[in-house]
Amino acid sequence: MSRVNIDSLTKEYDSAGGSIVAVDGLDLTIDDGEFVVFVGPSGCGKSTTLRCVGGLETVTEGSIRFGDEDVTDQKPKERDIAMVFQNYALYPHMTARENMAFGLKMSTELSSEEIDERVQATAEMLSIEELLEDKPKALSGGQQQRVALGRAIVRDPEVFLMDEPLSNLDAKLRAQMRTELQQLQSELDVTTVYVTHDQTEAMTMGDRIVVLDDGQLQQVGTPLECYHRPANQFVAGFLGSPPMNFLRVEADLEQQELQNAVFTLPLSESVATEIDSSELVLGIRPEHIELTDTPETHGEPSRLVEADVTVTEPMGDVTNVYLDIGGESVTVTTDGKTGASPGDQLYMHVPAAKMHLFDRETGEAIKHSDEPIDAADSPTATESTSPAETA
Amino acid sequence: MPHTTKQFRERLADVQLGDALPFYSRLSEEQRFAYKLLAPALAMMCLIHLLPIVWGTLISFMGVDSSYVQEWYRAPFVGVENYSYVLDPRTVVGGRFWFAIRQTVIFAVGSLVVTYVLGLTAALILNQKFTGRFVARTLLLLPWVAPVVVTLLIWRMMFQQQSGIINHVLLSIGLINEPIYWLIGDNTIWTLVLTHSWTQFPLVMIMLYAGLQGIPDQLYEAASIDGAGRWEKFRYITFPQLKPVSAVVVLLVMLWTMINFTAPFVLLGAQPPQAGQVGILYIYEFAFSNYQFGRGAAMSVVLFLIAMTMAMIYYKYLFDDDFAEGDR
């Protein structure tokens, strides 16, 4: 176990038209025993970063340290890491047992009895003792996954690296493995770097998540921090399903309101003082919008916006209602009993406290929702790397 | 003339093969169509391969010698007499035949080892990323693409005891003190092995190279993480992963070498030194210079059976050992 320090890591690839920057000056410290999830769209540099940490890619600039040891130029075998690959990368010609024993055989001086013991213990932990004599070909995807995991765990490494390990599994198995992996990680207490493009995995598994886009760090924080206090519009739009709604608005600071061709929303004074640009994007999560068909009786009529229902998506527990506001689409998640149907005209309530505002040009967050982001339910206590203040 | 595939199919469907081939009636429509399409090629195969095998086997039981060259079918049936004659190590012919078989096995196994090692080395080099890789690949294929007789004649010149460049080079760098006789005496079998391997290794190289390209990079990455070095990666990943293609290559090279006529004939001539007289060359010399076709045919059948037996033992061993285990 050790702390991982990534210091202004840059990775460039040569290509025909010059070089491609895959990772651009990434700084990150991962605490001992922490479970950190790298998340972002394809090509955001998350896998490249992981591979740099694993020593599978050379680093163009910057350094990587495990504890006090600089491992930047070390070969993978010198780093005491274990990795789980997306398609498992089990050795096809070896049995599950041989697959698991291989790393110990290569990197330790253990006797074959000791190796056998450790493989057996790990197999029991993962309940794959029955599969030990089978070759990968004879195993199902989920079983291969477990063997791959076992191959990593048996090494008892300083750092676990996992490159989208669940993405080849079917949905049900993925959900099951998700919780199992979390349990395992907290039991083993090994520093873990986990790469995924799946925001559900990111939200549910990590102690902290690292959101990357285009090779650059967007935000580091606990899942709820990133969800409720997104540093910028990218993070806000990337996390959450259905994603956050974005509406282009202009701020009229004299009138203290947000305007757009279709609606006007009042702006509180405290927020207005934060704003230094009039070109803004209003963000609001689907679950934070309320729908009403009786605007007359609503307690805050000034914050109601008229909208037409275009599509409804009943999911059972909730229903996603898609609305049209002057040509822009807005998604609202309501409870499953909603009576809305396409063609209806409704009013949506945009609560000031739940509203996010972003600078349209830079994408930087100006105002956040006031949702609590830690277990203690206090909205402000957690330290966030987000540059924006909470409103 | 049928103009469309449909018409062609209908026309073919009229062809009645069912009477001639009893198994034919059990085949599906699709398979029947396939067999009809295969028929011309199969006919050629029968003419070129099957017919001589049957004919040769037939002759091996008959006393075909110089007096029956014109009308072989009039020769008397002699049972296994030809076989007992050529297989008896106490006779001159039998003794020389067994020696030739021994040399054939040395030729086959020696060529196999040299070809495989050369081919694998070349394939591993080609599999590295370096500039000029494509040029290198073309150059390495040349020995196989070039007309084999030309290649062999050039080797023969190079192996000359007095004027050959090989002795010249070996002498000048001090590896040998006096010129070696490559083309006469006991060395000839090794000259054969080297020369034949030279013409065959590019095929092995290209097949193993294709095999190497099929090994997923992630296996090497996983092995790096697991702490394997270069040698361990070769030993535990590359080599096992090449097993299926290696199996095919080994069998092909071995069989092709056992029945190879061109290399020994061009290199050593029709009357080679005894060490270089491999089975096929001895059979040729014996049968055609002495007009002993019945006995020659018997030797051919023996060589054929030895090659087949080796192939079958090899395959049995291979399948027992799970042929598919190198599969991905």
XYZ file of C-alpha atoms in Angstrom:
719
model
C 0.000 0.000 0.000
C 1.200 3.409 -0.714
C 0.316 6.922 -1.577
C 0.457 7.769 -5.253
C 1.681 11.154 -6.343
C 1.181 12.309 -9.905
C 3.016 15.519 -10.618
C 2.311 17.536 -13.790
C 2.089 14.383 -15.836
C 2.118 14.948 -19.576
C 1.934 12.273 -22.223
C 2.284 13.054 -25.901
C 2.013 10.634 -28.786
C 3.735 11.210 -32.079
C 1.416 11.188 -35.013
C 1.638 12.052 -38.683
C 0.473 15.617 -38.153
C 2.650 16.405 -35.117
C 2.041 15.199 -31.610
C -1.167 14.405 -29.818
C -1.398 15.387 -26.174
C -3.210 12.601 -24.377
C -2.582 13.842 -20.850
C -1.847 17.470 -20.198
C -0.150 18.451 -16.951
C -2.114 16.285 -14.567
C -1.571 16.805 -10.825
C -3.091 14.363 -8.388
C -2.411 12.807 -5.039
C -4.060 9.519 -4.210
C -4.018 8.622 -0.540
C -2.914 5.334 0.875
C -5.754 2.848 0.569
C -7.942 5.211 -1.337
C -10.248 4.104 -4.158
C -10.007 6.681 -6.904
C -12.043 6.506 -10.077
C -10.895 8.179 -13.280
C -13.883 9.007 -15.381
C -14.406 10.798 -18.657
C -15.409 10.260 -22.254
C -13.358 8.196 -24.729
C -10.025 9.777 -25.459
C -10.022 11.934 -22.339
C -6.687 10.496 -21.202
C -7.935 8.391 -18.311
C -6.570 5.110 -19.611
C -3.320 6.724 -20.682
C -2.852 8.115 -17.181
C -3.499 4.689 -15.704
C -1.030 3.107 -18.113
C 1.577 5.705 -17.163
C 1.053 4.830 -13.518
C 1.428 1.173 -14.451
C 4.567 1.783 -16.469
C 3.023 0.545 -19.703
C 3.509 3.984 -21.266
C 6.550 6.177 -20.960
C 5.961 9.579 -19.461
C 6.708 12.597 -21.655
C 6.976 15.042 -18.757
C 6.266 15.101 -15.061
C 6.727 12.436 -12.455
C 4.937 9.657 -10.646
C 5.818 8.638 -7.102
C 4.664 5.718 -4.999
C 5.204 6.783 -1.419
C 8.639 8.397 -1.467
C 9.879 6.394 -4.431
C 10.038 7.977 -7.843
C 8.756 5.319 -10.242
C 8.511 7.507 -13.330
C 11.170 5.624 -15.257
C 10.747 2.240 -13.628
C 9.619 -0.786 -15.572
C 6.220 -2.230 -14.620
C 7.853 -5.191 -12.894
C 9.737 -2.905 -10.533
C 6.629 -1.056 -9.404
C 4.768 -3.673 -7.380
C 1.435 -3.091 -9.038
C -1.299 -5.343 -10.290
C -3.672 -4.571 -13.084
C -7.043 -5.786 -14.255
C -7.678 -5.256 -17.941
C -10.940 -4.579 -19.731
C -10.888 -7.851 -21.644
C -9.141 -9.599 -18.747
C -6.002 -10.482 -20.745
C -5.823 -13.889 -19.121
C -3.133 -16.141 -20.552
C -5.192 -18.445 -22.774
C -2.831 -21.406 -22.589
C -2.692 -21.453 -18.802
C -5.266 -22.711 -16.328
C -6.878 -20.278 -13.931
C -4.445 -21.489 -11.279
C -1.429 -20.924 -13.500
C -2.759 -17.523 -14.486
C -2.993 -16.510 -10.855
C 0.341 -18.015 -9.923
C 2.238 -16.482 -12.826
C 2.859 -13.090 -11.248
C 4.103 -14.633 -8.002
C 6.317 -16.989 -9.936
C 7.817 -14.123 -11.923
C 8.199 -11.480 -9.267
C 8.748 -13.255 -5.957
C 11.071 -15.828 -4.487
C 8.189 -17.775 -2.980
C 8.342 -21.549 -3.138
C 5.733 -23.290 -5.225
C 3.979 -24.488 -2.047
C 3.693 -20.935 -0.779
C 2.466 -19.748 -4.144
C -0.072 -22.526 -4.187
C -1.278 -21.570 -0.746
C -1.747 -17.958 -1.692
C -3.538 -18.817 -4.908
C -5.828 -21.139 -2.973
C -6.597 -18.500 -0.358
C -7.361 -15.882 -2.961
C -9.504 -18.301 -4.934
C -11.499 -19.011 -1.797
C -11.953 -15.322 -1.158
C -13.397 -14.934 -4.666
C -15.151 -18.322 -4.560
C -13.465 -19.580 -7.686
C -11.780 -22.705 -6.218
C -13.836 -24.853 -8.562
C -12.484 -23.071 -11.603
C -8.792 -23.281 -10.842
C -8.047 -26.141 -13.211
C -9.986 -24.655 -16.140
C -8.506 -22.672 -18.949
C -9.968 -19.235 -19.668
C -11.754 -20.521 -22.751
C -13.888 -22.801 -20.603
C -14.938 -19.944 -18.321
C -17.809 -17.497 -18.721
C -17.126 -13.771 -18.927
C -17.959 -13.274 -15.270
C -15.722 -16.153 -14.213
C -12.848 -14.862 -16.330
C -13.376 -11.519 -14.666
C -12.995 -13.115 -11.256
C -9.860 -14.971 -12.258
C -8.394 -11.731 -13.612
C -9.247 -10.094 -10.325
C -7.726 -12.996 -8.464
C -4.554 -12.682 -10.499
C -4.283 -9.084 -9.303
C -5.251 -9.694 -5.684
C -2.933 -12.651 -5.138
C 0.029 -10.400 -5.842
C -0.801 -8.271 -2.793
C 0.493 -5.189 -4.607
C 1.106 -1.609 -3.527
C -1.386 -0.327 -6.044
C -4.270 -1.839 -7.973
C -4.883 -0.539 -11.451
C -8.184 -1.358 -13.087
C -8.908 -0.435 -16.661
C -12.661 -0.634 -17.231
C -12.766 -4.073 -15.659
C -16.539 -4.378 -15.674
C -17.430 -3.068 -19.090
C -17.462 -6.488 -20.771
C -20.005 -7.889 -18.327
C -23.752 -7.851 -18.739
C -25.708 -5.267 -16.786
C -26.805 -7.501 -13.942
C -23.394 -9.000 -13.339
C -21.821 -5.570 -13.582
C -24.010 -4.242 -10.778
C -23.170 -7.269 -8.650
C -19.429 -7.032 -9.298
C -19.529 -3.325 -8.561
C -20.516 -3.849 -4.959
C -18.262 -6.857 -4.623
C -15.250 -4.936 -5.866
C -15.946 -2.149 -3.414
C -16.155 -4.610 -0.548
C -12.951 -6.310 -1.629
C -11.129 -3.040 -1.937
C -12.145 -1.859 1.491
C -11.194 -5.226 2.990
C -7.822 -5.313 1.292
C -7.268 -1.607 1.815
C -5.011 -1.295 -1.217
C -4.671 1.982 -3.078
C -6.791 1.542 -6.181
C -6.996 3.481 -9.403
C -10.045 2.563 -11.400
C -10.777 3.787 -14.896
C -14.266 3.843 -16.318
C -16.402 5.746 -18.780
C -19.469 4.698 -16.881
C -20.605 7.469 -14.586
C -22.680 5.080 -12.485
C -19.511 3.168 -11.598
C -17.749 6.431 -10.915
C -20.492 7.721 -8.648
C -20.996 4.517 -6.714
C -17.526 3.058 -6.308
C -14.961 5.714 -5.690
C -13.874 7.449 -2.528
C -13.045 10.247 -4.878
C -13.579 10.652 -8.578
C -11.273 12.339 -11.031
C -13.077 13.797 -13.997
C -10.938 14.185 -17.088
C -11.655 15.659 -20.462
C -9.332 16.175 -23.377
C -6.300 15.223 -21.323
C -7.028 17.801 -18.674
C -8.174 17.486 -15.129
C -11.668 18.902 -14.730
C -12.349 18.141 -11.121
C -11.295 15.944 -8.246
C -13.677 15.310 -5.405
C -16.030 12.939 -3.712
C -18.783 11.696 -5.999
C -21.382 13.959 -4.406
C -19.070 16.933 -4.538
C -18.613 16.481 -8.245
C -22.302 15.878 -8.688
C -23.618 18.798 -6.719
C -20.697 21.220 -6.953
C -19.405 20.634 -10.461
C -16.406 22.811 -11.199
C -17.585 23.483 -14.705
C -20.224 22.758 -17.264
C -18.397 19.649 -18.539
C -18.439 17.926 -15.165
C -22.024 18.994 -14.605
C -23.111 17.518 -17.917
C -21.028 14.378 -17.653
C -22.233 13.160 -14.269
C -25.882 12.298 -13.829
C -28.423 10.397 -15.833
C -30.424 11.831 -17.386
C -27.863 14.654 -17.564
C -28.227 18.139 -16.219
C -30.340 20.520 -18.312
C -28.546 23.512 -19.759
C -30.331 26.646 -20.911
C -28.625 29.692 -22.381
C -29.527 32.825 -20.403
C -28.463 36.444 -20.112
C -28.010 38.034 -16.742
C -29.564 41.441 -16.269
C -27.778 42.599 -13.147
C -29.745 45.812 -12.748
C -33.060 44.040 -12.764
C -31.467 41.101 -10.960
C -32.895 38.568 -13.301
C -31.932 35.869 -15.776
C -33.481 36.243 -19.170
C -33.937 34.197 -22.219
C -36.296 34.495 -25.173
C -38.966 32.512 -23.403
C -38.647 33.175 -19.694
C -37.337 35.447 -17.008
C -36.194 34.233 -13.627
C -35.383 36.417 -10.632
C -31.815 36.388 -9.356
C -30.941 36.809 -5.707
C -28.630 39.617 -4.747
C -25.987 37.355 -3.291
C -25.729 35.477 -6.551
C -25.853 38.594 -8.666
C -22.715 39.921 -6.993
C -20.803 36.808 -8.087
C -21.570 37.323 -11.725
C -19.130 39.193 -13.907
C -20.373 38.110 -17.288
C -23.827 38.429 -18.729
C -23.528 35.422 -21.016
C -24.460 32.477 -18.844
C -25.702 28.935 -18.932
C -28.298 27.911 -16.429
C -27.988 24.331 -15.259
C -30.612 22.392 -13.409
C -30.743 18.704 -12.684
C -33.836 16.832 -13.936
C -34.763 15.722 -10.423
C -34.717 19.275 -9.092
C -37.427 20.605 -11.368
C -41.006 20.368 -10.201
C -43.890 20.285 -12.626
C -47.276 21.802 -11.975
C -50.388 22.383 -14.018
C -51.889 24.858 -11.577
C -49.637 27.944 -11.629
C -52.281 29.979 -9.818
C -51.826 28.078 -6.579
C -48.016 27.765 -6.739
C -46.120 29.441 -3.917
C -43.417 30.972 -6.109
C -45.120 31.961 -9.364
C -42.173 34.123 -10.455
C -40.000 31.014 -10.872
C -42.417 29.132 -13.091
C -41.649 28.547 -16.764
C -44.233 27.424 -19.248
C -43.331 24.314 -21.259
C -44.840 21.715 -23.610
C -44.471 18.006 -22.948
C -42.973 16.241 -25.971
C -42.153 12.738 -24.734
C -42.624 10.807 -21.507
C -40.476 7.876 -20.482
C -42.051 5.876 -17.663
C -39.264 3.933 -15.933
C -41.515 2.515 -13.203
C -40.170 4.216 -10.106
C -39.690 7.512 -11.939
C -40.864 8.998 -15.185
C -38.664 11.149 -17.373
C -40.671 13.933 -18.930
C -39.142 15.745 -21.911
C -40.270 19.321 -22.308
C -39.869 21.902 -25.001
C -39.092 25.463 -23.991
C -38.839 27.738 -26.998
C -37.034 25.074 -29.038
C -34.743 23.886 -26.253
C -35.278 20.504 -24.678
C -35.477 20.055 -20.927
C -35.685 16.757 -19.069
C -37.545 16.448 -15.805
C -37.518 13.389 -13.587
C -40.781 13.059 -11.730
C -42.177 10.289 -9.630
C -43.658 7.378 -11.503
C -47.233 8.449 -10.855
C -47.108 11.586 -12.952
C -50.062 12.178 -15.187
C -48.128 14.154 -17.812
C -48.528 13.049 -21.396
C -47.197 14.378 -24.702
C -48.949 17.551 -25.829
C -49.719 18.733 -22.292
C -48.822 22.254 -21.332
C -47.230 22.449 -17.901
C -45.286 24.829 -15.730
C -41.908 23.898 -14.412
C -40.581 25.312 -11.209
C -36.851 26.096 -11.144
C -35.873 26.442 -7.458
C -33.230 29.106 -6.900
C -31.342 26.924 -4.447
C -30.937 24.049 -6.893
C -29.898 26.173 -9.816
C -26.352 26.105 -11.252
C -24.887 28.922 -13.273
C -21.923 28.637 -15.607
C -19.944 31.164 -17.554
C -20.925 30.519 -21.148
C -17.469 31.212 -22.514
C -15.198 29.429 -20.035
C -17.716 26.913 -18.729
C -16.589 27.712 -15.168
C -19.197 27.328 -12.460
C -20.475 30.575 -10.906
C -23.200 29.196 -8.682
C -23.988 25.732 -7.377
C -27.007 24.007 -5.964
C -27.196 23.824 -2.195
C -27.593 20.039 -2.045
C -25.662 18.539 0.880
C -22.557 16.680 -0.281
C -21.417 14.679 2.700
C -22.934 12.073 4.904
C -23.396 14.528 7.762
C -25.807 16.473 5.556
C -24.012 19.741 5.952
C -23.945 21.655 2.712
C -20.651 23.484 3.199
C -18.243 21.474 5.317
C -16.365 19.517 2.656
C -13.289 20.856 1.073
C -13.622 20.969 -2.647
C -11.085 21.621 -5.353
C -13.806 23.364 -7.282
C -12.848 26.978 -7.828
C -16.401 28.153 -7.493
C -18.015 29.207 -4.268
C -21.258 27.642 -3.282
C -24.203 29.976 -3.298
C -25.065 -21.811 -72.187
C -26.554 -21.007 -68.804
C -26.355 -17.297 -68.185
C -27.209 -16.895 -64.552
C -26.118 -18.540 -61.383
C -29.626 -19.863 -61.027
C -29.563 -21.481 -64.433
C -26.118 -22.815 -63.678
C -27.335 -24.308 -60.445
C -30.305 -25.905 -62.173
C -28.098 -27.350 -64.864
C -25.741 -28.727 -62.227
C -28.657 -30.171 -60.294
C -29.387 -32.354 -63.311
C -26.009 -33.982 -63.136
C -26.597 -37.402 -61.598
C -23.760 -38.444 -59.352
C -25.882 -40.424 -56.926
C -25.431 -43.715 -58.738
C -21.669 -43.473 -58.918
C -21.127 -42.314 -55.342
C -23.157 -44.148 -52.711
C -22.561 -41.555 -49.968
C -23.793 -38.862 -52.298
C -27.470 -39.486 -51.664
C -27.020 -38.721 -47.978
C -25.676 -35.230 -48.586
C -27.739 -32.068 -48.386
C -28.511 -30.064 -51.492
C -25.924 -27.487 -50.426
C -23.203 -30.092 -50.006
C -24.026 -31.717 -53.317
C -23.658 -28.402 -55.036
C -20.323 -27.914 -53.293
C -19.085 -31.295 -54.448
C -20.060 -30.560 -58.011
C -18.058 -27.368 -57.899
C -15.144 -29.226 -56.355
C -15.288 -32.024 -58.893
C -12.871 -30.591 -61.506
C -10.231 -29.848 -58.890
C -10.744 -33.230 -57.264
C -10.358 -34.904 -60.623
C -7.006 -33.178 -61.111
C -5.901 -34.212 -57.650
C -6.804 -37.801 -58.383
C -4.922 -37.729 -61.647
C -1.776 -36.186 -60.189
C -1.663 -37.649 -56.686
C -4.016 -40.530 -56.165
C -3.391 -42.331 -59.433
C 0.412 -42.543 -59.028
C 0.003 -43.728 -55.442
C -2.332 -46.511 -56.501
C -0.269 -47.342 -59.574
C 2.989 -47.315 -57.629
C 1.532 -49.522 -54.923
C 0.288 -51.923 -57.556
C 3.669 -52.101 -59.278
C 5.388 -52.670 -55.947
C 3.732 -56.110 -55.863
C 4.761 -56.961 -59.424
C 8.055 -57.978 -60.949
C 8.369 -54.952 -63.230
C 11.949 -54.800 -64.521
C 13.694 -53.946 -67.803
C 11.846 -56.660 -69.707
C 8.436 -55.241 -68.847
C 9.096 -51.525 -69.360
C 6.831 -51.400 -72.398
C 4.049 -53.538 -70.967
C 4.204 -53.283 -67.207
C 0.809 -54.930 -66.771
C 2.180 -58.187 -68.164
C 4.711 -58.436 -65.331
C 4.114 -61.320 -62.907
C 2.566 -60.777 -59.510
C 5.287 -61.474 -56.962
C 3.537 -60.795 -53.671
C 5.774 -59.176 -51.045
C 8.984 -60.377 -52.652
C 10.005 -56.837 -53.666
C 9.499 -55.693 -50.101
C 11.458 -58.478 -48.523
C 14.268 -57.811 -50.993
C 14.600 -54.069 -50.394
C 14.014 -54.315 -46.642
C 16.597 -57.011 -46.025
C 19.576 -55.179 -44.488
C 21.924 -58.067 -45.330
C 21.719 -57.441 -49.060
C 23.625 -54.572 -50.675
C 20.437 -52.920 -51.900
C 18.648 -53.389 -48.595
C 21.653 -52.110 -46.639
C 21.946 -49.051 -48.806
C 18.200 -48.450 -48.678
C 18.145 -48.499 -44.878
C 21.135 -46.180 -44.821
C 19.295 -43.859 -47.205
C 16.250 -43.890 -44.916
C 18.491 -42.986 -42.004
C 19.955 -40.098 -43.991
C 16.427 -39.013 -44.920
C 15.454 -38.799 -41.269
C 18.608 -36.783 -40.504
C 17.811 -34.572 -43.487
C 14.201 -34.049 -42.338
C 14.871 -33.509 -38.639
C 18.004 -31.402 -39.288
C 16.193 -29.216 -41.799
C 13.263 -28.911 -39.455
C 15.399 -27.649 -36.586
C 17.405 -25.223 -38.727
C 14.355 -23.993 -40.602
C 12.311 -23.481 -37.467
C 15.045 -21.672 -35.578
C 15.886 -19.471 -38.555
C 12.234 -18.840 -39.333
C 11.318 -18.023 -35.738
C 14.292 -15.701 -35.331
C 13.442 -13.882 -38.537
C 9.773 -13.662 -37.559
C 10.663 -12.246 -34.140
C 12.907 -9.656 -35.760
C 10.225 -8.687 -38.266
C 7.737 -8.343 -35.449
C 9.801 -5.550 -33.900
C 9.056 -2.004 -34.946
C 11.996 -0.635 -36.898
C 12.433 1.437 -39.991
C 12.958 -0.623 -43.083
C 10.820 -3.431 -41.749
C 8.956 -3.835 -45.024
C 12.134 -3.905 -47.045
C 13.518 -6.495 -44.648
C 10.418 -8.599 -45.008
C 10.689 -8.609 -48.787
C 14.383 -9.449 -48.668
C 13.820 -12.282 -46.233
C 11.184 -13.766 -48.494
C 13.523 -13.831 -51.479
C 15.062 -17.268 -50.863
C 11.620 -18.761 -51.038
C 10.348 -16.724 -53.961
C 13.445 -17.199 -56.110
C 13.394 -20.251 -58.422
C 14.674 -23.047 -56.281
C 16.952 -24.574 -58.917
C 18.743 -21.256 -59.371
C 19.172 -20.894 -55.633
C 20.512 -24.423 -55.342
C 22.968 -23.971 -58.209
C 24.325 -20.819 -56.601
C 24.752 -22.667 -53.319
C 26.531 -25.443 -55.175
C 28.989 -22.919 -56.579
C 29.492 -21.380 -53.166
C 30.147 -24.783 -51.606
C 32.901 -25.759 -54.091
C 35.926 -26.968 -52.192
C 38.544 -24.982 -54.146
C 36.716 -22.046 -55.723
C 33.705 -21.662 -53.442
C 33.244 -18.460 -51.506
C 32.227 -20.258 -48.329
C 35.571 -21.960 -47.863
C 37.270 -18.742 -48.918
C 35.483 -16.753 -46.218
C 35.954 -19.406 -43.542
C 39.655 -19.614 -44.354
C 40.210 -15.884 -44.392
C 38.533 -15.299 -41.019
C 40.511 -18.220 -39.637
C 37.655 -20.492 -38.653
C 39.171 -23.364 -40.628
C 42.728 -24.182 -41.607
C 42.111 -26.048 -44.823
C 39.237 -26.125 -47.316
C 36.320 -28.323 -46.334
C 34.772 -30.802 -48.769
C 31.145 -29.785 -48.702
C 29.872 -31.648 -51.728
C 31.622 -34.980 -51.325
C 32.112 -37.222 -48.324
C 30.318 -37.283 -45.001
C 29.637 -33.551 -44.857
C 27.170 -33.657 -47.709
C 24.182 -34.432 -45.529
C 24.806 -31.222 -43.568
C 25.321 -29.251 -46.748
C 21.924 -30.556 -47.805
C 20.343 -29.570 -44.522
C 21.758 -26.038 -44.672
C 20.839 -25.439 -48.284
C 17.377 -26.871 -48.051
C 16.707 -24.918 -44.854
C 17.752 -21.760 -46.624
C 15.111 -22.272 -49.288
C 12.414 -23.212 -46.766
C 12.839 -20.887 -43.801
C 11.004 -17.880 -45.313
C 7.798 -19.902 -45.429
C 8.174 -20.774 -41.765
C 9.045 -17.163 -41.050
C 5.946 -15.774 -42.723
C 3.646 -18.269 -41.033
C 5.133 -17.635 -37.594
C 5.113 -13.904 -38.268
C 1.387 -14.103 -38.967
C 1.042 -16.075 -35.743
C 2.985 -13.447 -33.808
C 0.765 -10.684 -35.118
C -2.223 -12.529 -33.780
C -0.995 -12.473 -30.177
C -2.833 -9.705 -28.334
C -0.586 -6.940 -26.957
C -2.479 -7.075 -23.711
C -1.012 -10.476 -22.905
C 2.443 -8.914 -22.990
C 1.243 -5.981 -20.933
C -0.272 -8.320 -18.379
C 2.995 -10.250 -18.317
C 5.000 -7.019 -17.851
C 2.824 -6.130 -14.901
C 3.224 -9.655 -13.567
C 6.965 -9.101 -13.626
C 8.020 -11.108 -16.670
C 11.154 -10.042 -18.512
C 11.873 -10.407 -22.221
C 12.863 -14.045 -22.024
C 9.962 -14.981 -19.758
C 7.544 -13.270 -22.119
C 8.904 -15.344 -24.960
C 8.943 -18.502 -22.911
C 5.509 -18.161 -21.325
C 3.532 -16.080 -23.839
C 4.984 -16.052 -27.341
C 6.055 -19.649 -27.639
C 2.866 -21.214 -26.234
C 0.757 -18.841 -28.282
C 2.561 -19.923 -31.436
C 1.857 -23.559 -30.750
C -0.980 -24.107 -33.245
C 0.876 -22.501 -36.134
C 4.139 -24.158 -35.110
C 2.412 -27.521 -35.200
C 1.356 -27.045 -38.793
C 4.736 -25.672 -39.815
C 6.632 -28.549 -38.232
C 4.510 -31.158 -39.942
C 4.717 -29.497 -43.336
C 8.462 -28.940 -43.251
C 9.118 -32.464 -42.081
C 6.991 -34.125 -44.740
C 8.133 -31.825 -47.512
C 11.747 -32.470 -46.637
C 11.347 -36.243 -46.580
C 10.017 -36.266 -50.110
C 12.174 -33.428 -51.397
C 13.950 -34.395 -54.578
C 15.111 -31.074 -55.987
C 17.604 -30.070 -53.317
C 19.636 -33.314 -53.180
C 19.425 -33.841 -56.944
C 20.527 -30.354 -57.979
C 23.132 -30.048 -55.258
C 24.672 -33.516 -55.438
C 23.605 -34.924 -58.820
C 22.150 -38.319 -59.677
C 25.146 -40.199 -58.241
C 25.646 -38.474 -54.930
C 28.141 -39.372 -52.215
C 26.601 -41.957 -49.945
C 26.146 -39.582 -47.021
C 24.056 -37.337 -49.208
C 22.018 -40.083 -50.746
C 18.649 -39.561 -49.123
C 15.829 -42.024 -49.705
C 14.164 -40.366 -52.619
C 17.452 -39.974 -54.489
C 18.425 -43.573 -53.900
C 15.026 -44.789 -55.085
C 15.364 -42.705 -58.225
C 18.865 -43.941 -58.966
C 18.066 -47.546 -58.184
C 14.796 -47.677 -60.108
C 15.760 -45.728 -63.199
C 19.376 -46.695 -63.752
C 18.734 -50.396 -63.104
C 15.215 -50.537 -64.557
C 14.087 -52.072 -61.255
C 10.646 -50.455 -61.183
C 8.905 -53.059 -59.029
C 11.532 -52.865 -56.296
C 11.817 -49.106 -56.672
C 8.063 -48.836 -56.205
C 8.313 -50.983 -53.084
C 10.922 -48.577 -51.668
C 8.651 -45.644 -52.495
C 5.788 -47.245 -50.662
C 8.047 -47.842 -47.647
C 9.143 -44.191 -47.649
C 5.530 -43.111 -48.025
C 4.490 -45.276 -45.064
C 7.320 -43.964 -42.898
C 6.343 -40.380 -43.648
C 2.686 -41.109 -43.004
C 3.427 -42.909 -39.752
C 5.530 -40.045 -38.492
C 2.768 -37.616 -39.393
C 0.159 -39.710 -37.627
C 2.202 -40.167 -34.462
C 2.869 -36.458 -34.461
C -0.783 -35.575 -34.876
C -1.864 -38.033 -32.248
C 0.588 -36.567 -29.791
C -0.603 -33.111 -30.728
C -4.287 -33.825 -30.299
C -3.728 -35.661 -27.046
C -1.952 -32.591 -25.817
C -4.957 -30.404 -26.628
C -4.286 -28.870 -29.982
C -6.559 -25.957 -29.232
C -4.817 -24.755 -26.128
C -2.873 -22.066 -27.918
C -6.129 -20.711 -29.230
C -7.424 -17.445 -28.068
